[in-house]
Short mmCIF file of C-alpha atoms in Angstrom, two decimals:
data_model
loop_
_atom_site.label_atom_id
_atom_site.label_comp_id
_atom_site.label_asym_id
_atom_site.label_seq_id
_atom_site.Cartn_x
_atom_site.Cartn_y
_atom_site.Cartn_z
CA MET A 1 -22.25 0.79 13.23
CA VAL A 2 -21.46 1.68 9.82
CA ALA A 3 -18.73 4.52 9.34
CA MET A 4 -19.84 7.54 7.13
CA THR A 5 -17.56 8.45 4.62
CA GLN A 6 -17.32 11.54 2.35
CA THR A 7 -17.04 11.08 -1.60
CA MET A 8 -15.62 14.52 -2.59
CA GLU A 9 -12.54 15.93 -4.13
CA SER A 10 -9.64 14.79 -2.18
CA SER A 11 -6.60 16.97 -1.05
CA VAL A 12 -4.43 14.50 -2.78
CA THR A 13 -3.83 14.01 -6.49
CA LEU A 14 -2.85 10.25 -7.86
CA THR A 15 -0.84 10.68 -11.01
CA GLU A 16 -1.76 8.22 -13.83
CA ALA A 17 1.51 6.50 -13.28
CA ALA A 18 0.56 6.02 -9.47
CA ALA A 19 -2.92 4.81 -10.28
CA THR A 20 -1.89 2.36 -12.62
CA LYS A 21 0.85 0.69 -10.10
CA VAL A 22 -1.72 0.89 -7.36
CA ALA A 23 -4.04 -0.86 -9.47
CA GLN A 24 -1.48 -3.55 -10.47
CA LEU A 25 -0.76 -3.98 -6.79
CA LEU A 26 -4.51 -4.31 -5.86
CA ALA A 27 -5.04 -6.97 -8.61
CA ALA A 28 -2.93 -9.39 -6.96
CA GLU A 29 -5.06 -9.16 -3.61
CA ASP A 30 -8.02 -11.29 -3.35
CA GLN A 31 -10.26 -8.60 -1.27
CA GLU A 32 -11.55 -5.16 -2.04
CA LEU A 33 -8.99 -2.55 -0.55
CA ALA A 34 -8.45 1.02 -0.88
CA LEU A 35 -5.09 2.92 -0.88
CA ARG A 36 -5.06 4.84 2.39
CA ILE A 37 -2.62 8.01 2.68
CA ALA A 38 -2.05 9.41 6.23
CA VAL A 39 0.10 11.67 8.09
CA GLN A 40 1.41 10.36 11.26
CA PRO A 41 3.64 11.56 14.09
CA GLY A 42 7.20 10.27 13.53
CA GLY A 43 10.40 10.68 12.17
CA CYS A 44 13.17 13.16 13.06
CA ALA A 45 11.38 16.28 11.63
CA GLY A 46 8.18 15.53 13.34
CA LEU A 47 5.64 13.98 10.73
CA ARG A 48 5.74 11.12 8.16
CA TYR A 49 3.52 9.73 5.42
CA GLN A 50 1.82 6.30 5.48
CA LEU A 51 0.55 4.71 2.19
CA TYR A 52 -1.06 1.14 2.65
CA PHE A 53 -3.88 -0.81 1.63
CA ASP A 54 -6.98 -0.78 4.00
CA ASP A 55 -10.19 -2.53 4.04
CA GLN A 56 -11.49 -0.43 6.86
CA SER A 57 -13.74 2.59 6.63
CA TYR A 58 -13.92 5.56 9.44
CA ASP A 59 -16.13 8.42 10.19
CA GLY A 60 -14.71 11.53 8.19
CA ASP A 61 -12.90 9.50 5.58
CA ILE A 62 -12.48 11.26 2.33
CA VAL A 63 -12.74 9.01 -0.72
CA THR A 64 -11.52 9.84 -4.15
CA THR A 65 -11.72 7.44 -7.01
CA TYR A 66 -9.13 7.16 -9.86
CA GLY A 67 -10.54 4.49 -12.43
CA ASP A 68 -10.65 1.12 -10.32
CA VAL A 69 -8.36 2.69 -7.60
CA LYS A 70 -9.99 4.00 -4.29
CA VAL A 71 -7.95 6.54 -2.45
CA VAL A 72 -8.90 7.26 1.23
CA VAL A 73 -7.90 9.98 3.31
CA ASP A 74 -8.57 10.42 6.94
CA ASP A 75 -10.00 13.87 8.05
CA LYS A 76 -6.99 14.68 10.22
CA SER A 77 -4.43 13.95 7.57
CA ALA A 78 -6.32 15.93 4.91
CA PRO A 79 -4.90 19.38 5.72
CA TYR A 80 -1.58 18.06 5.74
CA LEU A 81 -2.09 16.70 2.17
CA THR A 82 -3.71 19.53 0.54
CA GLY A 83 -2.12 20.10 -3.03
CA ALA A 84 0.00 16.79 -2.42
CA THR A 85 0.78 14.67 -5.70
CA ILE A 86 1.67 11.03 -5.54
CA ASP A 87 3.56 9.59 -8.37
CA PHE A 88 5.08 6.32 -9.18
CA ALA A 89 8.59 6.27 -10.73
CA ASP A 90 10.44 3.18 -12.03
CA THR A 91 13.72 4.32 -13.63
CA ILE A 92 17.24 3.40 -12.67
CA SER A 93 17.95 6.38 -10.57
CA LYS A 94 14.25 6.49 -8.88
CA GLN A 95 12.00 3.87 -7.99
CA GLY A 96 8.66 3.65 -5.86
CA PHE A 97 6.05 6.15 -4.81
CA THR A 98 6.99 9.68 -4.32
CA ILE A 99 5.13 12.34 -2.69
CA ASP A 100 5.45 15.89 -3.99
CA ASN A 101 3.57 18.09 -1.14
CA PRO A 102 3.69 22.17 -1.32
CA ASN A 103 3.05 22.13 2.47
CA ALA A 104 6.00 20.05 3.59
CA THR A 105 8.72 21.94 5.11
CA GLY A 106 11.78 21.01 7.06
CA THR A 107 12.32 17.50 5.60
CA CYS A 108 15.05 15.77 7.43
CA ALA A 109 18.23 14.30 6.18
CA CYS A 110 17.04 10.74 5.88
CA GLY A 111 14.04 12.19 3.61
CA ASP A 112 11.42 9.98 5.39
CA SER A 113 9.71 12.73 7.42
CA PHE A 114 8.77 16.24 7.56
CA ASN A 115 7.04 19.05 9.34
#
């Protein structure tokens, strides 16, 4: 059975810096992968983000393409991610991917989860 996906405007925006970094990471892989962004239960505030490379496609997935990078969000995570921006920073004070989500409230002290 083939999973149906939607190609439409995602609820998540990937900055140019993030798209470039993801493309660099994907170039090191020897298979076709997409960046999957999900919201899962966990952390002390109740929800946490997951970003990972995935080769699977599921019913209800929302797929957005940024150049050569496919970003996939499942239909259950999409409402939590509406308006979120994923960026990549590589400075002395900040390194890695960051998520700016206007819907996230009540972040915990560890900075790893939100509600």
